[in-house]
């Protein structure tokens, strides 16, 4: 537009139109300059109007992508430290696998160090979550430990097949573990010495077993082992051995006995008929609502439908409907 105005006016200022001698050349120059200035004004106004239109269009696009009152969920990342019960190792690893699939930028580190060690790690700040296969003590609660039940579990009493026993009463089990009965023949089984296998001191499984049978610090173990797998392996391979393990650890290598005529099954734990059951808990220092975002996300997942389905798949009893 500016180029055309220059051609029309400015380039003619040195010469008046032919046949019009009454208009001086200087006057033609002033007219051309006026045209140029008018054109510049129009050009500037058009530019300002166009800029306003582009700005309003950009604002509109912004509102379409991110409507008012809504924001994109932040990406979850970081490392989650979980210490504790070896009885919960299987379920926690299964949960962790699905959790990192959902949040690929998260790393979950699980250290099966035992229930008491897991609670201590949380209270000292060296772990985000502690796993315990026993309830918290009053001292642990007073120190700031808070528990959330993940699942219920039963303790299966298992024997080596050659002992010839498939059922026991609670009283007979107590007699075995206190050393009152030392040969299986006394209970109608084979002529084999009883080999008592149990968990190490500090184990939540051991604490629950002894507490439920009123045998705390009264058991006379031949072998004290530090994991569910180790107990199963020892019972399966030593003639006359007897031990106790979490339901989800059973692998078919041992004979599981009934207690007081009740089968060791999730259904009997839920009904209350089976006498050896305990909660499996996740422990934090302080309430969950006060934890880091990654910890809160873990609890939401583990206690939600997907997490509780995984709990059930591992042989444990979910506390929420999966």
Short mmCIF file of C-alpha atoms in Angstrom, two decimals:
data_model
loop_
_atom_site.label_atom_id
_atom_site.label_comp_id
_atom_site.label_asym_id
_atom_site.label_seq_id
_atom_site.Cartn_x
_atom_site.Cartn_y
_atom_site.Cartn_z
CA UNK A 1 0.00 0.00 0.00
CA UNK A 2 2.81 2.40 0.92
CA UNK A 3 4.57 1.56 -2.34
CA UNK A 4 1.46 2.50 -4.37
CA UNK A 5 1.06 5.82 -2.59
CA UNK A 6 4.65 6.72 -3.26
CA UNK A 7 4.11 5.97 -6.94
CA UNK A 8 0.92 8.06 -7.06
CA UNK A 9 2.12 11.12 -5.25
CA UNK A 10 5.75 11.44 -4.34
CA UNK A 11 7.08 10.44 -7.72
CA UNK A 12 4.98 13.17 -9.43
CA UNK A 13 5.88 16.07 -7.20
CA UNK A 14 8.46 17.50 -9.58
CA UNK A 15 6.01 17.85 -12.45
CA UNK A 16 2.42 19.08 -12.75
CA UNK A 17 -0.04 17.14 -14.88
CA UNK A 18 -0.04 17.92 -18.58
CA UNK A 19 -2.45 20.60 -19.64
CA UNK A 20 -2.96 21.93 -16.09
CA UNK A 21 -0.58 24.85 -15.85
CA UNK A 22 -2.73 26.48 -13.15
CA UNK A 23 -1.47 24.00 -10.45
CA UNK A 24 2.12 24.65 -9.44
CA UNK A 25 4.55 21.72 -9.05
CA UNK A 26 5.08 22.59 -5.33
CA UNK A 27 1.35 22.12 -4.66
CA UNK A 28 1.44 18.70 -6.25
CA UNK A 29 4.30 17.77 -3.93
CA UNK A 30 2.31 18.77 -0.84
CA UNK A 31 -0.63 16.67 -2.01
CA UNK A 32 1.60 13.66 -2.51
CA UNK A 33 3.10 14.03 0.97
CA UNK A 34 -0.39 14.22 2.50
CA UNK A 35 -1.36 11.02 0.74
CA UNK A 36 1.73 9.27 2.03
CA UNK A 37 1.09 10.36 5.64
CA UNK A 38 -2.56 9.28 5.42
CA UNK A 39 -1.53 5.90 4.08
CA UNK A 40 0.95 5.43 6.89
CA UNK A 41 -1.76 6.15 9.46
CA UNK A 42 -4.10 3.59 7.93
CA UNK A 43 -1.30 1.01 7.78
CA UNK A 44 -0.49 1.50 11.48
CA UNK A 45 -4.16 1.22 12.51
CA UNK A 46 -4.59 -1.99 10.48
CA UNK A 47 -1.53 -3.46 12.17
CA UNK A 48 -2.80 -2.64 15.66
CA UNK A 49 -6.21 -4.14 14.92
CA UNK A 50 -4.63 -7.36 13.56
CA UNK A 51 -2.40 -7.70 16.64
CA UNK A 52 -5.46 -7.47 18.89
CA UNK A 53 -7.20 -10.18 16.91
CA UNK A 54 -4.18 -12.51 17.14
CA UNK A 55 -3.88 -11.88 20.91
CA UNK A 56 -7.53 -12.68 21.50
CA UNK A 57 -7.25 -15.82 19.36
CA UNK A 58 -4.21 -16.98 21.35
CA UNK A 59 -6.05 -16.42 24.60
CA UNK A 60 -8.94 -18.49 23.30
CA UNK A 61 -6.65 -21.35 22.34
CA UNK A 62 -5.17 -21.31 25.85
CA UNK A 63 -8.59 -21.70 27.39
CA UNK A 64 -9.36 -24.66 25.16
CA UNK A 65 -6.18 -26.56 26.14
CA UNK A 66 -6.35 -25.83 29.86
CA UNK A 67 -9.87 -24.88 30.99
CA UNK A 68 -10.17 -22.58 33.97
CA UNK A 69 -10.03 -24.47 37.29
CA UNK A 70 -8.25 -27.51 35.80
CA UNK A 71 -4.54 -28.34 35.75
CA UNK A 72 -2.48 -31.22 34.48
CA UNK A 73 -1.65 -33.85 37.14
CA UNK A 74 2.04 -33.65 38.10
CA UNK A 75 4.27 -36.54 37.08
CA UNK A 76 5.08 -38.82 40.03
CA UNK A 77 8.78 -39.61 40.36
CA UNK A 78 11.37 -40.56 42.95
CA UNK A 79 12.40 -43.56 45.06
CA UNK A 80 10.15 -45.26 47.61
CA UNK A 81 11.94 -47.13 50.42
CA UNK A 82 10.06 -50.04 52.01
CA UNK A 83 11.59 -52.13 54.84
CA UNK A 84 10.16 -54.94 56.90
CA UNK A 85 8.40 -58.26 57.17
CA UNK A 86 9.65 -61.15 55.05
CA UNK A 87 6.12 -62.60 55.26
CA UNK A 88 4.96 -59.59 53.26
CA UNK A 89 7.80 -59.73 50.75
CA UNK A 90 5.82 -61.53 48.06
CA UNK A 91 2.77 -59.26 48.18
CA UNK A 92 4.85 -56.08 48.40
CA UNK A 93 6.92 -57.07 45.36
CA UNK A 94 3.76 -57.85 43.40
CA UNK A 95 2.31 -54.46 44.35
CA UNK A 96 5.57 -52.70 43.49
CA UNK A 97 5.69 -54.24 40.02
CA UNK A 98 2.25 -52.89 39.14
CA UNK A 99 2.94 -49.55 40.84
CA UNK A 100 6.03 -48.81 38.72
CA UNK A 101 4.14 -49.83 35.59
CA UNK A 102 1.59 -47.15 36.47
CA UNK A 103 4.30 -44.62 37.42
CA UNK A 104 7.35 -45.39 35.23
CA UNK A 105 9.47 -42.64 36.80
CA UNK A 106 9.20 -44.19 40.27
CA UNK A 107 11.63 -46.72 41.77
CA UNK A 108 10.52 -48.95 44.65
CA UNK A 109 13.20 -50.49 46.88
CA UNK A 110 12.00 -53.34 49.13
CA UNK A 111 14.26 -54.72 51.86
CA UNK A 112 12.82 -57.75 53.76
CA UNK A 113 14.55 -57.16 57.09
CA UNK A 114 11.85 -58.34 59.50
CA UNK A 115 8.90 -56.58 61.12
CA UNK A 116 10.73 -54.96 64.03
CA UNK A 117 13.56 -53.77 61.77
CA UNK A 118 11.03 -52.27 59.37
CA UNK A 119 9.28 -50.32 62.10
CA UNK A 120 12.62 -49.08 63.46
CA UNK A 121 13.65 -47.97 59.96
CA UNK A 122 10.48 -45.89 59.60
CA UNK A 123 10.87 -44.28 63.02
CA UNK A 124 14.53 -43.43 62.32
CA UNK A 125 13.67 -41.90 58.93
CA UNK A 126 15.63 -44.41 56.84
CA UNK A 127 12.47 -45.85 55.20
CA UNK A 128 9.20 -44.36 53.98
CA UNK A 129 7.10 -47.43 54.85
CA UNK A 130 7.63 -50.33 57.24
CA UNK A 131 5.96 -53.70 56.75
CA UNK A 132 4.90 -55.58 59.86
CA UNK A 133 3.25 -58.98 60.20
CA UNK A 134 2.20 -58.07 63.73
CA UNK A 135 0.33 -55.22 65.36
CA UNK A 136 2.25 -52.23 66.67
CA UNK A 137 3.18 -52.12 70.34
CA UNK A 138 2.09 -49.23 72.54
CA UNK A 139 5.73 -48.07 72.70
CA UNK A 140 5.96 -47.95 68.90
CA UNK A 141 2.72 -46.00 68.67
CA UNK A 142 3.97 -43.54 71.29
CA UNK A 143 7.10 -43.00 69.17
CA UNK A 144 4.93 -41.89 66.23
CA UNK A 145 4.35 -45.15 64.32
CA UNK A 146 0.96 -45.34 62.59
CA UNK A 147 -0.35 -48.58 61.06
CA UNK A 148 -2.66 -49.25 58.14
CA UNK A 149 -3.88 -52.82 57.58
CA UNK A 150 -3.08 -54.04 54.06
CA UNK A 151 -4.39 -57.61 54.39
CA UNK A 152 -5.26 -60.40 56.79
CA UNK A 153 -3.20 -63.57 56.93
CA UNK A 154 -3.30 -66.98 58.53
CA UNK A 155 -0.37 -68.90 59.97
CA UNK A 156 -0.27 -72.41 58.56
CA UNK A 157 1.28 -75.14 60.74
CA UNK A 158 3.19 -77.48 58.47
CA UNK A 159 5.06 -80.76 59.00
CA UNK A 160 7.45 -82.99 57.07
CA UNK A 161 5.39 -85.74 55.44
CA UNK A 162 7.05 -88.75 57.12
CA UNK A 163 5.95 -87.72 60.63
CA UNK A 164 2.49 -89.17 59.82
CA UNK A 165 0.44 -86.30 61.27
CA UNK A 166 -2.30 -84.35 59.46
CA UNK A 167 -4.21 -82.80 62.37
CA UNK A 168 -3.37 -81.21 65.70
CA UNK A 169 -5.20 -79.42 68.49
CA UNK A 170 -4.07 -76.10 69.88
CA UNK A 171 -3.06 -77.88 73.09
CA UNK A 172 -0.92 -80.43 71.22
CA UNK A 173 0.79 -77.67 69.26
CA UNK A 174 1.67 -75.91 72.52
CA UNK A 175 3.05 -79.18 73.93
CA UNK A 176 5.24 -79.61 70.85
CA UNK A 177 6.73 -76.10 70.96
CA UNK A 178 7.40 -76.10 74.70
CA UNK A 179 9.18 -79.45 74.47
CA UNK A 180 6.56 -81.40 76.45
CA UNK A 181 6.17 -83.76 73.47
CA UNK A 182 9.43 -84.77 71.78
CA UNK A 183 8.37 -87.71 69.59
CA UNK A 184 5.58 -87.86 67.04
CA UNK A 185 4.51 -91.30 68.26
CA UNK A 186 3.09 -89.61 71.37
CA UNK A 187 0.52 -87.95 69.12
CA UNK A 188 -0.26 -91.01 66.99
CA UNK A 189 2.39 -90.36 64.36
CA UNK A 190 5.65 -92.03 63.32
CA UNK A 191 8.44 -92.89 65.71
CA UNK A 192 10.42 -89.78 64.88
CA UNK A 193 11.89 -87.09 67.10
CA UNK A 194 10.16 -83.70 66.82
CA UNK A 195 12.32 -80.98 65.22
CA UNK A 196 10.96 -77.54 66.10
CA UNK A 197 11.47 -74.95 63.36
CA UNK A 198 10.51 -71.30 63.83
CA UNK A 199 11.36 -67.72 62.98
CA UNK A 200 14.10 -65.54 64.45
CA UNK A 201 13.64 -63.17 67.37
CA UNK A 202 12.11 -59.90 66.13
CA UNK A 203 10.03 -61.64 63.47
CA UNK A 204 6.41 -60.54 63.34
CA UNK A 205 5.38 -64.07 62.36
CA UNK A 206 7.06 -65.53 65.45
CA UNK A 207 5.56 -62.86 67.70
CA UNK A 208 2.06 -63.54 66.34
CA UNK A 209 2.42 -67.34 66.58
CA UNK A 210 3.63 -67.29 70.19
CA UNK A 211 1.11 -64.65 71.26
CA UNK A 212 -1.86 -66.46 69.73
CA UNK A 213 -0.87 -69.70 71.53
CA UNK A 214 0.08 -67.86 74.77
CA UNK A 215 3.65 -69.14 74.35
CA UNK A 216 5.63 -65.88 74.29
CA UNK A 217 9.28 -66.67 75.13
CA UNK A 218 8.37 -70.27 76.02
CA UNK A 219 9.22 -72.06 72.76
CA UNK A 220 12.28 -74.35 72.51
CA UNK A 221 13.36 -74.05 68.87
CA UNK A 222 15.86 -76.36 67.22
CA UNK A 223 16.13 -73.97 64.26
CA UNK A 224 15.42 -70.22 64.20
CA UNK A 225 15.37 -69.00 60.59
CA UNK A 226 15.04 -65.53 59.10
CA UNK A 227 12.53 -66.00 56.30
CA UNK A 228 9.38 -67.84 55.28
CA UNK A 229 11.25 -69.59 52.47
CA UNK A 230 13.94 -70.84 54.84
CA UNK A 231 11.33 -72.31 57.22
CA UNK A 232 9.56 -74.10 54.37
CA UNK A 233 12.82 -75.51 53.01
CA UNK A 234 13.89 -76.80 56.44
CA UNK A 235 10.54 -78.40 57.25
CA UNK A 236 10.35 -80.04 53.82
CA UNK A 237 13.83 -81.55 54.05
CA UNK A 238 14.21 -82.64 57.72
CA UNK A 239 12.33 -85.77 58.90
CA UNK A 240 10.08 -85.01 61.87
CA UNK A 241 10.22 -81.23 61.38
CA UNK A 242 7.33 -78.89 62.19
CA UNK A 243 7.07 -75.15 61.48
CA UNK A 244 4.71 -72.24 60.83
CA UNK A 245 4.49 -69.96 57.80
CA UNK A 246 2.27 -67.34 56.24
CA UNK A 247 -0.52 -68.67 54.00
CA UNK A 248 0.90 -66.98 50.92
CA UNK A 249 4.25 -68.76 51.39
CA UNK A 250 2.86 -72.26 50.98
CA UNK A 251 4.21 -74.03 47.90
CA UNK A 252 3.04 -77.65 48.20
CA UNK A 253 6.36 -78.93 49.57
CA UNK A 254 5.01 -79.63 53.08
CA UNK A 255 1.93 -81.09 54.76
CA UNK A 256 -0.38 -78.45 56.22
CA UNK A 257 -2.24 -79.75 59.29
CA UNK A 258 -5.69 -78.78 60.55
CA UNK A 259 -5.98 -77.08 63.94
CA UNK A 260 -8.86 -78.15 66.17
CA UNK A 261 -10.45 -79.69 63.08
CA UNK A 262 -10.35 -76.42 61.09
CA UNK A 263 -8.55 -76.20 57.75
CA UNK A 264 -6.01 -73.42 57.21
CA UNK A 265 -7.85 -71.37 54.55
CA UNK A 266 -8.68 -67.72 53.85
CA UNK A 267 -12.40 -68.47 54.24
CA UNK A 268 -11.85 -69.82 57.75
CA UNK A 269 -9.75 -66.81 58.70
CA UNK A 270 -12.50 -64.46 57.52
CA UNK A 271 -15.15 -66.39 59.46
CA UNK A 272 -12.96 -66.46 62.58
CA UNK A 273 -12.99 -70.26 62.74
CA UNK A 274 -9.25 -70.68 62.19
CA UNK A 275 -7.35 -69.80 65.39
CA UNK A 276 -4.04 -68.55 63.97
CA UNK A 277 -4.55 -65.31 62.05
CA UNK A 278 -3.03 -61.82 62.16
CA UNK A 279 -3.12 -58.50 60.27
CA UNK A 280 -0.39 -57.49 57.84
CA UNK A 281 0.22 -53.78 58.25
CA UNK A 282 2.06 -50.95 56.51
CA UNK A 283 3.60 -48.47 58.92
CA UNK A 284 4.45 -44.77 58.55
CA UNK A 285 5.86 -42.21 60.94
CA UNK A 286 2.83 -39.99 61.39
CA UNK A 287 -0.47 -40.06 59.52
CA UNK A 288 -0.58 -40.92 55.82
CA UNK A 289 -1.99 -37.46 55.02
CA UNK A 290 1.27 -35.91 56.22
CA UNK A 291 3.54 -38.08 54.07
CA UNK A 292 5.29 -37.25 50.78
CA UNK A 293 3.24 -37.42 47.58
CA UNK A 294 4.88 -40.68 46.48
CA UNK A 295 3.96 -42.36 49.80
CA UNK A 296 0.34 -41.17 49.61
CA UNK A 297 0.14 -42.46 46.04
CA UNK A 298 1.38 -45.89 47.20
CA UNK A 299 -1.32 -46.16 49.88
CA UNK A 300 -4.02 -45.04 47.43
CA UNK A 301 -2.88 -47.77 45.05
CA UNK A 302 -2.33 -50.59 47.56
CA UNK A 303 -5.67 -50.04 49.30
CA UNK A 304 -7.61 -49.41 46.08
CA UNK A 305 -9.31 -51.99 43.87
CA UNK A 306 -6.21 -52.80 41.81
CA UNK A 307 -3.96 -53.21 44.85
CA UNK A 308 -6.45 -55.31 46.78
CA UNK A 309 -6.91 -57.58 43.76
CA UNK A 310 -3.14 -58.18 43.83
CA UNK A 311 -3.38 -58.94 47.57
CA UNK A 312 -5.99 -61.59 46.84
CA UNK A 313 -3.99 -63.08 43.96
CA UNK A 314 -1.00 -63.65 46.26
CA UNK A 315 -3.09 -65.78 48.62
CA UNK A 316 -3.76 -63.17 51.29
CA UNK A 317 -7.10 -61.82 52.43
CA UNK A 318 -7.92 -58.27 51.21
CA UNK A 319 -9.35 -55.73 53.64
CA UNK A 320 -11.20 -53.84 50.89
CA UNK A 321 -13.53 -55.33 48.29
CA UNK A 322 -11.31 -55.83 45.17
#
